[in-house]
Tab-separated table of C-alpha atoms and ligand atoms in Angstrom:
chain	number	residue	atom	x	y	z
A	8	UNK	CA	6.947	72.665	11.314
A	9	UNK	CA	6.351	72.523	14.962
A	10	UNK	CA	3.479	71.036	16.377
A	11	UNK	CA	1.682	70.716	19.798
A	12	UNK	CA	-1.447	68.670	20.917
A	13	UNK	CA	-4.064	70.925	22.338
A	14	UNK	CA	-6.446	68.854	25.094
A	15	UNK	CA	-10.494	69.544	25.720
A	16	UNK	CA	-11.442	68.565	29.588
A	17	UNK	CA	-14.345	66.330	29.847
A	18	UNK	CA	-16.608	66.227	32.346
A	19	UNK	CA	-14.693	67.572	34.973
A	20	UNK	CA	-15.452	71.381	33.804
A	21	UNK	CA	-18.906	70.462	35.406
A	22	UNK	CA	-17.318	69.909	39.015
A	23	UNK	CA	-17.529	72.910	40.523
A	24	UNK	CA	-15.088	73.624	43.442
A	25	UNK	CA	-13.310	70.728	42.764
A	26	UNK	CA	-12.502	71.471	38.842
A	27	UNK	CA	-9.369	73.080	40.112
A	28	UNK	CA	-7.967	69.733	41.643
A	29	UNK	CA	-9.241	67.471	39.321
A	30	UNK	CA	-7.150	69.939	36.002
A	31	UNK	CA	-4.188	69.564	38.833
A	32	UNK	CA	-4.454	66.021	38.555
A	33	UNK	CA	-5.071	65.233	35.173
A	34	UNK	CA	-1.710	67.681	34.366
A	35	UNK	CA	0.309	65.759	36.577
A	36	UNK	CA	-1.559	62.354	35.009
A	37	UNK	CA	-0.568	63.731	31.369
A	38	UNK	CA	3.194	64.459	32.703
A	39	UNK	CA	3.759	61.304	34.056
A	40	UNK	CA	2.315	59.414	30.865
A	41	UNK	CA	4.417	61.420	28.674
A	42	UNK	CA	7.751	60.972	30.972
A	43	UNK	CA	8.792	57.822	28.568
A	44	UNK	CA	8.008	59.469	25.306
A	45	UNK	CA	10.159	62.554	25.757
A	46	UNK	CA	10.312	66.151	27.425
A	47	UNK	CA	7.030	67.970	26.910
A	48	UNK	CA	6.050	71.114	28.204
A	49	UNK	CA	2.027	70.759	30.110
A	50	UNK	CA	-0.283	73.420	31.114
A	51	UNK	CA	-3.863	73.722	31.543
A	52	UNK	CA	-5.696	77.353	30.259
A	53	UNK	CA	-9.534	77.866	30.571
A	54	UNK	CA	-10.535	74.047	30.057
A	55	UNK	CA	-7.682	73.572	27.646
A	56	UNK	CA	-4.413	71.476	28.278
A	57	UNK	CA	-1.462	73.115	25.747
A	58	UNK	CA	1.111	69.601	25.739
A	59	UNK	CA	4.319	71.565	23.645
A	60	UNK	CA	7.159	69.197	23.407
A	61	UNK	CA	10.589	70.715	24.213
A	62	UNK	CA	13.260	68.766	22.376
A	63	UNK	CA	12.946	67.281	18.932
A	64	UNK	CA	12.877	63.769	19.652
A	65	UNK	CA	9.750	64.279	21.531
A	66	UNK	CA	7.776	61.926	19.236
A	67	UNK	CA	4.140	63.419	19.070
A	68	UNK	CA	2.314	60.782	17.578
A	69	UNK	CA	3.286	58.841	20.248
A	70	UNK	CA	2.147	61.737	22.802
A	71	UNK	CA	-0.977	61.715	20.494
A	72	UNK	CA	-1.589	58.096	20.894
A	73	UNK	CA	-0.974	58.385	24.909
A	74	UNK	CA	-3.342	61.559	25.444
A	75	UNK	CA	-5.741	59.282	23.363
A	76	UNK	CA	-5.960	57.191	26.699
A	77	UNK	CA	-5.725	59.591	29.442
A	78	UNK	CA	-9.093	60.104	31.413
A	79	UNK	CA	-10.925	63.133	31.749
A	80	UNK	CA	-10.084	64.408	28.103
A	81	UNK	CA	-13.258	64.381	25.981
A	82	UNK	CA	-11.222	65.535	23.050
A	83	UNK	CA	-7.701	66.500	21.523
A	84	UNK	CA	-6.624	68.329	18.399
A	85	UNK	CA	-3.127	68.383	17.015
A	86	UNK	CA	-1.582	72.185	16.127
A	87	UNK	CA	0.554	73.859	14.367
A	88	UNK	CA	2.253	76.684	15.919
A	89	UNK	CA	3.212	79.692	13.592
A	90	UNK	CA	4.724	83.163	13.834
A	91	UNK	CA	2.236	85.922	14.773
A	92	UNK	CA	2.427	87.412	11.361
A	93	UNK	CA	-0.682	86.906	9.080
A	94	UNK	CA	1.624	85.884	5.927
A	95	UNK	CA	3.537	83.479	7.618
A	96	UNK	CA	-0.112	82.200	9.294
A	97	UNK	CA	-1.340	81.441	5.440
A	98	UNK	CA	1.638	80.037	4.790
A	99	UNK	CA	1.897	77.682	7.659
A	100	UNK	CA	-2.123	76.784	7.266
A	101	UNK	CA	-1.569	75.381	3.492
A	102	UNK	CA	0.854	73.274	4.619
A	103	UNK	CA	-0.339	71.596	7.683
A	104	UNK	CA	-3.866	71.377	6.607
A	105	UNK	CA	-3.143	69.671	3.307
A	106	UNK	CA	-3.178	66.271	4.458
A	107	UNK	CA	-6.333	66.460	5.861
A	108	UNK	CA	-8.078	68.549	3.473
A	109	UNK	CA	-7.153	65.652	1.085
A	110	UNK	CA	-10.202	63.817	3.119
A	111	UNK	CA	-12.870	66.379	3.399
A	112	UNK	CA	-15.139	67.889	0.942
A	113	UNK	CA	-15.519	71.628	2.554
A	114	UNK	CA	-14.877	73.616	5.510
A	115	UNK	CA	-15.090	77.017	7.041
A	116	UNK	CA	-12.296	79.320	9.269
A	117	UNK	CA	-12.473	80.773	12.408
A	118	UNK	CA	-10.475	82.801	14.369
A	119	UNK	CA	-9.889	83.375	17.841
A	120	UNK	CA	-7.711	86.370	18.930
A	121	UNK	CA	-6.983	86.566	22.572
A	122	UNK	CA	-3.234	88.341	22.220
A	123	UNK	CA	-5.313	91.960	21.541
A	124	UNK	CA	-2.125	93.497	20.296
A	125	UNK	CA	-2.405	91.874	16.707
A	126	UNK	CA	-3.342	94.327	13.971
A	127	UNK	CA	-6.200	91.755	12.365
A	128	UNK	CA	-9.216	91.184	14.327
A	129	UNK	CA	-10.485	87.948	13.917
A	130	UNK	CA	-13.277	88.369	10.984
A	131	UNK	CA	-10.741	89.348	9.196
A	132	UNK	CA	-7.994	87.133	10.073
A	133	UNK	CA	-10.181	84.137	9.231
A	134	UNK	CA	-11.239	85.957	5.750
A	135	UNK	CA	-7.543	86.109	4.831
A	136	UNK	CA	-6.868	82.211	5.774
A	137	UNK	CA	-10.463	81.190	4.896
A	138	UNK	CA	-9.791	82.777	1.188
A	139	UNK	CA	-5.461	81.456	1.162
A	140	UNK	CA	-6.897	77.833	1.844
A	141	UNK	CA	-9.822	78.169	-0.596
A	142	UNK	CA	-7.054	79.302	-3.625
A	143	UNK	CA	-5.127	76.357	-2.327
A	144	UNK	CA	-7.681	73.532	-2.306
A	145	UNK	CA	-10.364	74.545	-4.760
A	146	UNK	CA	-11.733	71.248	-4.726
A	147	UNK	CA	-12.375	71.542	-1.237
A	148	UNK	CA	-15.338	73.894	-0.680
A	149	UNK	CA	-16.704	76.573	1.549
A	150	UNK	CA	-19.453	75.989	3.520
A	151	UNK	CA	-20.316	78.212	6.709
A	152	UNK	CA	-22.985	76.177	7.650
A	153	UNK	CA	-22.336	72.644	8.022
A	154	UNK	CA	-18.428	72.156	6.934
A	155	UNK	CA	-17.114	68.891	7.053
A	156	UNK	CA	-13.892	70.364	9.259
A	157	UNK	CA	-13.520	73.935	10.753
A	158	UNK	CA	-10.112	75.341	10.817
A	159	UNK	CA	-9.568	77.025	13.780
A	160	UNK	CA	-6.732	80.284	14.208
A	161	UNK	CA	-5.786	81.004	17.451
A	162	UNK	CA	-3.809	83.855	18.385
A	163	UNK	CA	-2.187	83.633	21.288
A	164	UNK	CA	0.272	85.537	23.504
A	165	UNK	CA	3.340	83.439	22.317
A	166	UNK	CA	2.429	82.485	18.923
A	167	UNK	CA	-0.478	81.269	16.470
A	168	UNK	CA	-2.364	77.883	16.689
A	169	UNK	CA	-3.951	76.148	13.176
A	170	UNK	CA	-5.629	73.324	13.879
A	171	UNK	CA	-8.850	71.659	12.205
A	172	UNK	CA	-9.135	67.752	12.811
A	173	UNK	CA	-10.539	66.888	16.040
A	174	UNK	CA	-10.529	63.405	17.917
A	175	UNK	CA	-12.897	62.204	20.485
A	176	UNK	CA	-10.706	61.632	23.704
A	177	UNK	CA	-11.227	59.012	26.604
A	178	UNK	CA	-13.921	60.701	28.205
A	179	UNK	CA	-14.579	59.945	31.955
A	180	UNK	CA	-12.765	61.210	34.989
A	181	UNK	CA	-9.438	61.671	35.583
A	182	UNK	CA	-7.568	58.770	37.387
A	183	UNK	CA	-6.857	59.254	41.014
A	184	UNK	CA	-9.796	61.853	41.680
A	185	UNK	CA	-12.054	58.911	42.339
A	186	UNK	CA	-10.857	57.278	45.155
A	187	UNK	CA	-9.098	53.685	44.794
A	188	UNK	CA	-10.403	50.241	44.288
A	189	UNK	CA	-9.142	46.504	44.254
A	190	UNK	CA	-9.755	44.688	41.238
A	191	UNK	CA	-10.375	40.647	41.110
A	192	UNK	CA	-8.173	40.234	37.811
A	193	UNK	CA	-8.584	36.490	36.060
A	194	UNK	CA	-6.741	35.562	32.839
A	195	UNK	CA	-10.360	36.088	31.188
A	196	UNK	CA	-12.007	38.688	28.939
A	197	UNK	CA	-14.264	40.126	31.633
A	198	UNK	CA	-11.984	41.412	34.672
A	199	UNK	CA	-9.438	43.466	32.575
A	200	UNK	CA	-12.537	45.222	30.676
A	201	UNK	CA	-13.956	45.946	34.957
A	202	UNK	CA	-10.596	47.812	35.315
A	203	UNK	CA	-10.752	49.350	32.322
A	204	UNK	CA	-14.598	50.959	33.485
A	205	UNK	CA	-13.400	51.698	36.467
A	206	UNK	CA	-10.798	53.887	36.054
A	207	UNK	CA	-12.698	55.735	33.735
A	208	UNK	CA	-14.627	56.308	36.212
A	209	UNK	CA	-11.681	57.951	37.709
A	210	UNK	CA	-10.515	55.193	40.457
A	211	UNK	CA	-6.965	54.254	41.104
A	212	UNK	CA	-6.564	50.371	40.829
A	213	UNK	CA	-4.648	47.848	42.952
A	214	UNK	CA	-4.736	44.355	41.419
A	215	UNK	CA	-5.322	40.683	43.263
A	216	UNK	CA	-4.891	37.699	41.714
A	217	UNK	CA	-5.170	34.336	42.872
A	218	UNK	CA	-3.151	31.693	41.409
A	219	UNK	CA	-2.991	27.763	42.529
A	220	UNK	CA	0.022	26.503	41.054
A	221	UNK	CA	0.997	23.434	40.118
A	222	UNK	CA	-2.914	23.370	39.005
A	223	UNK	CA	-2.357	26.892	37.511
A	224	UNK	CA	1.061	27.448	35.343
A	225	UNK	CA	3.555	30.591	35.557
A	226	UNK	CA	2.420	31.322	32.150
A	227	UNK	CA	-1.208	31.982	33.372
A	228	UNK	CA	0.196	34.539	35.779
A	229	UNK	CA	2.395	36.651	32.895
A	230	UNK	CA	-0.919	36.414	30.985
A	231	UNK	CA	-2.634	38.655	33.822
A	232	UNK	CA	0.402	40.524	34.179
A	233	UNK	CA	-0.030	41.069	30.644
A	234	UNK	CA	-3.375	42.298	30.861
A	235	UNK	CA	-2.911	45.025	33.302
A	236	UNK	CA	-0.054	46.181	31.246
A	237	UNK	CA	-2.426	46.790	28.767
A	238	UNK	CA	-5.186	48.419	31.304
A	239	UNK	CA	-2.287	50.661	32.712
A	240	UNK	CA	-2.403	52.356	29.488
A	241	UNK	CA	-5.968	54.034	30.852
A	242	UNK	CA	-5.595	53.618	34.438
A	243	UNK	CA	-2.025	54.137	34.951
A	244	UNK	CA	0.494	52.318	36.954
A	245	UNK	CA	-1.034	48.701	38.884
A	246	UNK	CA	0.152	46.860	41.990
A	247	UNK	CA	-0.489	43.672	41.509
A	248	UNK	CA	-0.788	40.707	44.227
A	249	UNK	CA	-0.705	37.074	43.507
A	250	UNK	CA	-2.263	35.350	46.375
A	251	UNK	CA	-1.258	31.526	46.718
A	252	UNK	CA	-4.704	29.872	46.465
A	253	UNK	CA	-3.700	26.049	46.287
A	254	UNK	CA	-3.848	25.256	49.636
A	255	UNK	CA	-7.474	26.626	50.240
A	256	UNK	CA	-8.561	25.498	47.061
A	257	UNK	CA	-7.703	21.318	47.777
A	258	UNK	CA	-9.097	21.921	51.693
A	259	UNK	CA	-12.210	23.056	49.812
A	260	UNK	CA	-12.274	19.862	47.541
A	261	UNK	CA	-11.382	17.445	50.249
A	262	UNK	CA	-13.846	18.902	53.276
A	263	UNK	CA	-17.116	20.644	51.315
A	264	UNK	CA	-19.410	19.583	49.465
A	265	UNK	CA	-18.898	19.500	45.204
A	266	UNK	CA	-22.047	21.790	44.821
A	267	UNK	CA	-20.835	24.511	46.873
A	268	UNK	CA	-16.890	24.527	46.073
A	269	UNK	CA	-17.457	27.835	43.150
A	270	UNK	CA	-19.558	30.066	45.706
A	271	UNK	CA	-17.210	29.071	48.912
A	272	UNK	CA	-13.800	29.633	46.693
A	273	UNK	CA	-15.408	33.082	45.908
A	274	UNK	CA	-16.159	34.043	49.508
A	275	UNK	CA	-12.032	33.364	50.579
A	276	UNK	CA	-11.230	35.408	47.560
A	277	UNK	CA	-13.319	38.100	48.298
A	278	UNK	CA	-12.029	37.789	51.890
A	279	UNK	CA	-8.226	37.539	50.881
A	280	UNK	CA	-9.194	40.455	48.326
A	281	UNK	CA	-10.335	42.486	51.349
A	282	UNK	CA	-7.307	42.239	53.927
A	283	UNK	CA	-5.282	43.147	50.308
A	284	UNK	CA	-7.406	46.179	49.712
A	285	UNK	CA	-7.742	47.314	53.349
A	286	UNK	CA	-3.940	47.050	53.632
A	287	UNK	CA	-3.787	49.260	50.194
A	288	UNK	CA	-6.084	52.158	51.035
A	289	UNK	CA	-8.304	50.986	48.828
A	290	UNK	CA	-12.575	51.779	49.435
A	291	UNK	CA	-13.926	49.113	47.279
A	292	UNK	CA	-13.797	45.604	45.272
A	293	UNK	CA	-14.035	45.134	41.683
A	294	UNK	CA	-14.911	42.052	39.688
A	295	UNK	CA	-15.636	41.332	36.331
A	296	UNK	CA	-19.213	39.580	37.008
A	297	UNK	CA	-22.294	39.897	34.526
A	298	UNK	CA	-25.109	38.834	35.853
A	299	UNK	CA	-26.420	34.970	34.747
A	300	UNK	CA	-23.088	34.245	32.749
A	301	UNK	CA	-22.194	30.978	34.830
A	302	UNK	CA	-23.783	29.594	38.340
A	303	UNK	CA	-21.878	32.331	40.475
A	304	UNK	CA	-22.895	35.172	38.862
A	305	UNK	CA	-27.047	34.790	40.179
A	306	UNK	CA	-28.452	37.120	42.451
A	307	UNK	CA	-28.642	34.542	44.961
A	308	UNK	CA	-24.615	33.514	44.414
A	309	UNK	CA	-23.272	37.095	44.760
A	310	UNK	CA	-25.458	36.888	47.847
A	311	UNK	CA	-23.798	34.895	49.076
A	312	UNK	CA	-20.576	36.433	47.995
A	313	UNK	CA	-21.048	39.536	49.401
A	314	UNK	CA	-22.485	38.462	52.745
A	315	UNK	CA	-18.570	38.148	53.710
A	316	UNK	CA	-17.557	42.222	52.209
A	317	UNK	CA	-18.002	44.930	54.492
A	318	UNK	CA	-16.848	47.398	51.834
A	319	UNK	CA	-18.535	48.264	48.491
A	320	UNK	CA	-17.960	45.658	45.370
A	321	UNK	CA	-18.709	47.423	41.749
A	322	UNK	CA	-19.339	45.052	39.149
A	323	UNK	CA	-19.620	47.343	36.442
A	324	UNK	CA	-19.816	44.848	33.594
A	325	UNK	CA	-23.211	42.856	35.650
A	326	UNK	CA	-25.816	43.805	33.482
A	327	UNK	CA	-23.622	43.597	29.775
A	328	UNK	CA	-23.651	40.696	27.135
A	329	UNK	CA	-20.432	38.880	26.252
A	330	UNK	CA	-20.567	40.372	23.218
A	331	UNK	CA	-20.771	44.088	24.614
A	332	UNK	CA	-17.756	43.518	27.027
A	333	UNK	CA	-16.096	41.796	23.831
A	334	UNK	CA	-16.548	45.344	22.095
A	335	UNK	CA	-14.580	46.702	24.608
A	336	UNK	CA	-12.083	44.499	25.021
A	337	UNK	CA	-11.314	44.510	21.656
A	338	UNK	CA	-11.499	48.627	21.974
A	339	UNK	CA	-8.725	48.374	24.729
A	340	UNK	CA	-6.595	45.755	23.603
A	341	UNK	CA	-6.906	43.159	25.660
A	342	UNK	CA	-9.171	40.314	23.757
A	343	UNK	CA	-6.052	38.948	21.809
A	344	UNK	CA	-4.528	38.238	25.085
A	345	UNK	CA	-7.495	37.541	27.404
A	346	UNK	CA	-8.120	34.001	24.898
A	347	UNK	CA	-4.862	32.528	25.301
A	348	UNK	CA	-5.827	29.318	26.758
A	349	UNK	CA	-4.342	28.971	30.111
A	350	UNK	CA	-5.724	27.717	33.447
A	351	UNK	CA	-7.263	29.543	35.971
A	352	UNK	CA	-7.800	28.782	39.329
A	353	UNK	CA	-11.796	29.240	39.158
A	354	UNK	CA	-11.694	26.043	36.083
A	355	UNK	CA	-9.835	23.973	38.427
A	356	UNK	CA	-12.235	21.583	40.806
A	357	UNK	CA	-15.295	22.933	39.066
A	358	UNK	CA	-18.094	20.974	39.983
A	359	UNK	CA	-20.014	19.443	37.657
A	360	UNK	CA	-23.804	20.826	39.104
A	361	UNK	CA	-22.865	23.764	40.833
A	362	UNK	CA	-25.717	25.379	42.961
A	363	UNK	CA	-27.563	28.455	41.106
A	364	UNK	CA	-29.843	29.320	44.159
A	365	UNK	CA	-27.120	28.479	47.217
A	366	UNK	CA	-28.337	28.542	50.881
A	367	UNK	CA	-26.459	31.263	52.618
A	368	UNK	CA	-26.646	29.176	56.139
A	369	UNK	CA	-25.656	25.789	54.419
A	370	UNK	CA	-22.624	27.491	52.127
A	371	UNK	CA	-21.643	28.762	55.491
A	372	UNK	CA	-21.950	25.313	57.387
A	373	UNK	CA	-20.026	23.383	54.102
A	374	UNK	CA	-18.101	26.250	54.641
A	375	UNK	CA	-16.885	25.360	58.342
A	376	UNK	CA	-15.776	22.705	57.546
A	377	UNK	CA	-12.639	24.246	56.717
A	378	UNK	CA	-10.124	25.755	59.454
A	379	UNK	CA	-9.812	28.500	57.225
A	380	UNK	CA	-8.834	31.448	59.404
A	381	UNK	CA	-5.169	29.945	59.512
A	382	UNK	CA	-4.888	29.529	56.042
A	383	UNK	CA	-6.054	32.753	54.792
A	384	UNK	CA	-3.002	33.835	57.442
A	385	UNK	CA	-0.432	31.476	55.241
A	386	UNK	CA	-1.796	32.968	52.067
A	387	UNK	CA	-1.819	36.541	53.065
A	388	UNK	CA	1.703	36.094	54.672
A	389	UNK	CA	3.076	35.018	51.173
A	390	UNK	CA	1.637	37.397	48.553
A	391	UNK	CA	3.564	38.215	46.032
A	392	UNK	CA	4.060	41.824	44.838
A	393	UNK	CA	4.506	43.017	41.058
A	394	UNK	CA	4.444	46.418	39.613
A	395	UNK	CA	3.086	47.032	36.438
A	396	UNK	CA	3.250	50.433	34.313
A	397	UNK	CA	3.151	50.536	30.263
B	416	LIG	P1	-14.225	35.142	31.699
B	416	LIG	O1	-15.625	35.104	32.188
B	416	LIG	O2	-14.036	35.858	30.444
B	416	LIG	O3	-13.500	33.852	31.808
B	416	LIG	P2	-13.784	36.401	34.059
B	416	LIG	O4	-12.643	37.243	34.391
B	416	LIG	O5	-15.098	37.010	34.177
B	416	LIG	O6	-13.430	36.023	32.664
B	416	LIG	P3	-15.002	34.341	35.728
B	416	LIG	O7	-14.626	32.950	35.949
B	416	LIG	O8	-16.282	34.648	35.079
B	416	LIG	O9	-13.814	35.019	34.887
B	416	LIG	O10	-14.867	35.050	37.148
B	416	LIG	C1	-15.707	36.102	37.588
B	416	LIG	C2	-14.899	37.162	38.281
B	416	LIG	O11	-14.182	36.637	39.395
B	416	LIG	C3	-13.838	37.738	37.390
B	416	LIG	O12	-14.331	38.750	36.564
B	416	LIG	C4	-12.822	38.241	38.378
B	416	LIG	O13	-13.210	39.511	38.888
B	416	LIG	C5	-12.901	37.202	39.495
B	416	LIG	N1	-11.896	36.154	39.302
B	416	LIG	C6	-12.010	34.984	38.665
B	416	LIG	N2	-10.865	34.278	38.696
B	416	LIG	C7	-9.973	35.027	39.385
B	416	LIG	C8	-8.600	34.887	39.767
B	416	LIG	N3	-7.898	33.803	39.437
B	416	LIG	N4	-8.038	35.864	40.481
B	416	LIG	C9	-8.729	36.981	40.808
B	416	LIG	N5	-10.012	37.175	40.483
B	416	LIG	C10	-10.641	36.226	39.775
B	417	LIG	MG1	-16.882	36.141	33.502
């Protein structure tokens, strides 16, 4: 039996002018995602995105599972496709519905008939089904009111559509309409969940990650690599740069003092993140900080941390508990790999008192101490470069 995964947009329908651009991208996002699996045919039709796939390995619980994570689709349904001949529709509807109606306790038909030419209007067409499927599955029963599924006939131009179970899509916006934004990504559970809201929010993501080997191990940096495989499932393909941190990371432990070494590593990496994003196109930062979870995360730290951004930084996760962002990274797939315990370069040279309520004048004087311009140069000059798709 051949089936197809029908696509509901999300919020997008409300956009007005742009609704055209944003269905344009979220095709071409659905295409792309679906490359790997196999050849599938896309289109979009009045708010709905028709994914047929065109050669019989095309494995569609696989397409299923990647439409599942595609932005910008608030829900998906999974078809059959039948000949435009009402026997053959009856047929075709016991048969792909039994599964489901082994899990639901009534249900009602309806029918929509948008190919004029065929001889049943759509009363009756979901009469005939409504009363095939009723014969069928008499322990499944009819309610027009409040039915636990509602099987749904389409007749189209090229053929019919039965479909009945519906699943709740990613929501958000699709990825790419919403600009593009460089992500602080740690080995933790917080940053790859930031990415993760992010593109939902439509944005494009670069990646930076700092790493101060011998202090931090290869391992760590597969870890984050590993993580943004996983957050490429939602946000698509990542770019993502490992800045060599060592060097500015032992000048600050030598030259400032212990109380200010978290808040004046932050402001190079937020620096370093900049020239990164700048370089990339991208508009803003994004970090994984929740407001009160450890000394840099006050109001008076990411003060101080921001007094060196001249571009926007989202921290969408800043006014969550652990145990919210926990729910997500669970949801996404990332928790199993976020607590592997390996360094990273923000546990190395942590002070034992940091300062919760820095000075920004005296962070900046410890701060000066450092003949950093030169070394942000060396770190910037030797970035390395990884992509990362699913
Ligand atoms: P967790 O709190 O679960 O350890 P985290 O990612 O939030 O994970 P923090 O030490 O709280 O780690 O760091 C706060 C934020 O700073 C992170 O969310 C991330 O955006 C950024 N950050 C920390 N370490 C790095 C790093 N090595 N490279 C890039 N960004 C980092
Ligand atoms: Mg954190």
């Amino acid at each position: 039996m051949k089936e197809i995964i029908l696509a509901k947009l999300g919020e997008i329908v409300l956009k007005g002018l742009n609704r055209k651009n944003f269905e344009d991208v979220l095709v071409k996002t659905i295409k792309r995602r679906l490359y790997r699996i196999g050849s599938f045919k896309v289109k979009c039709v009045q708010s709905t995105i028709t994914v047929t796939p065109l050669s019989d390995d095309a494995d569609i619980d696989e397409a299923a599972d990647c439409i599942s994570k595609i932005f910008g689709i608030a829900a998906y349904c999974r078809a059959c496709v039948a000949e435009k001949d009402i026997e053959k529709i009856k047929t075709a509807a016991c048969e792909y519905l039994a599964d489901h109606f082994s899990r639901i306790g009534s249900f009602k038909v309806e029918a929509k008939r948008s190919d004029k030419k065929f001889p049943l209007k759509s009363p009756e067409i979901a009469r005939e089904v409504g009363g095939c499927l009723a014969d069928r599955f008499p322990e499944v029963a009819v309610d027009v009111h409040t039915p636990d599924a509602v099987v749904t006939v389409e007749i189209r131009d090229d053929a019919a559509y039965i479909h009945s179970e519906v699943f709740k899509g990613a929501g958000g916006i699709p990825v790419g309409t919403g600009g593009k934004a460089a992500i602080l990504i740690s080995g933790g559970i917080d940053s790859p969940v930031a990415g993760y809201m992010m593109a939902k929010r439509g944005v494009e993501l670069t990646a930076v990650h700092f790493a101060s080997p011998p202090y931090t191990s290869e391992r760590a940096e597969e870890k984050v690599a590993e993580l943004l495989k996983r957050v490429s499932l939602y946000s698509g393909r990542i770019r993502m740069y490992t800045v060599p941190f060592t060097k500015l990371q032992e000048e600050i432990r030598d030259k400032c003092h212990e109380e200010y070494f978290t808040i004046i590593m932050r402001r190079f990496m937020m620096r370093i993140a900049q020239e990164i994003a700048e370089q990339n196109e991208c508009q803003a930062l994004v970090t994984g900080e929740s407001l009160g979870q450890v000394a840099s995360q006050t109001i008076g730290a990411v003060a101080c941390t921001d007094a060196v951004c001249s571009m926007p930084v989202f921290r969408p996760l800043i006014g969550m508990d652990k145990e919210e962002i926990i729910g997500i990274s669970r949801k996404i797939d990332t928790f199993e790999v976020s607590i592997q315990p390996y360094e990273d370069c923000c546990t190395v040279f942590t002070p034992k008192h940091p300062r919760t309520r820095p000075v920004l004048s005296t962070v900046i004087d410890e701060e000066n101490k450092i003949d950093y311009a030169p070394l942000i140069a060396d770190a910037l000059e030797n970035l390395k470069v990884t992509d990362i798709s699913a």
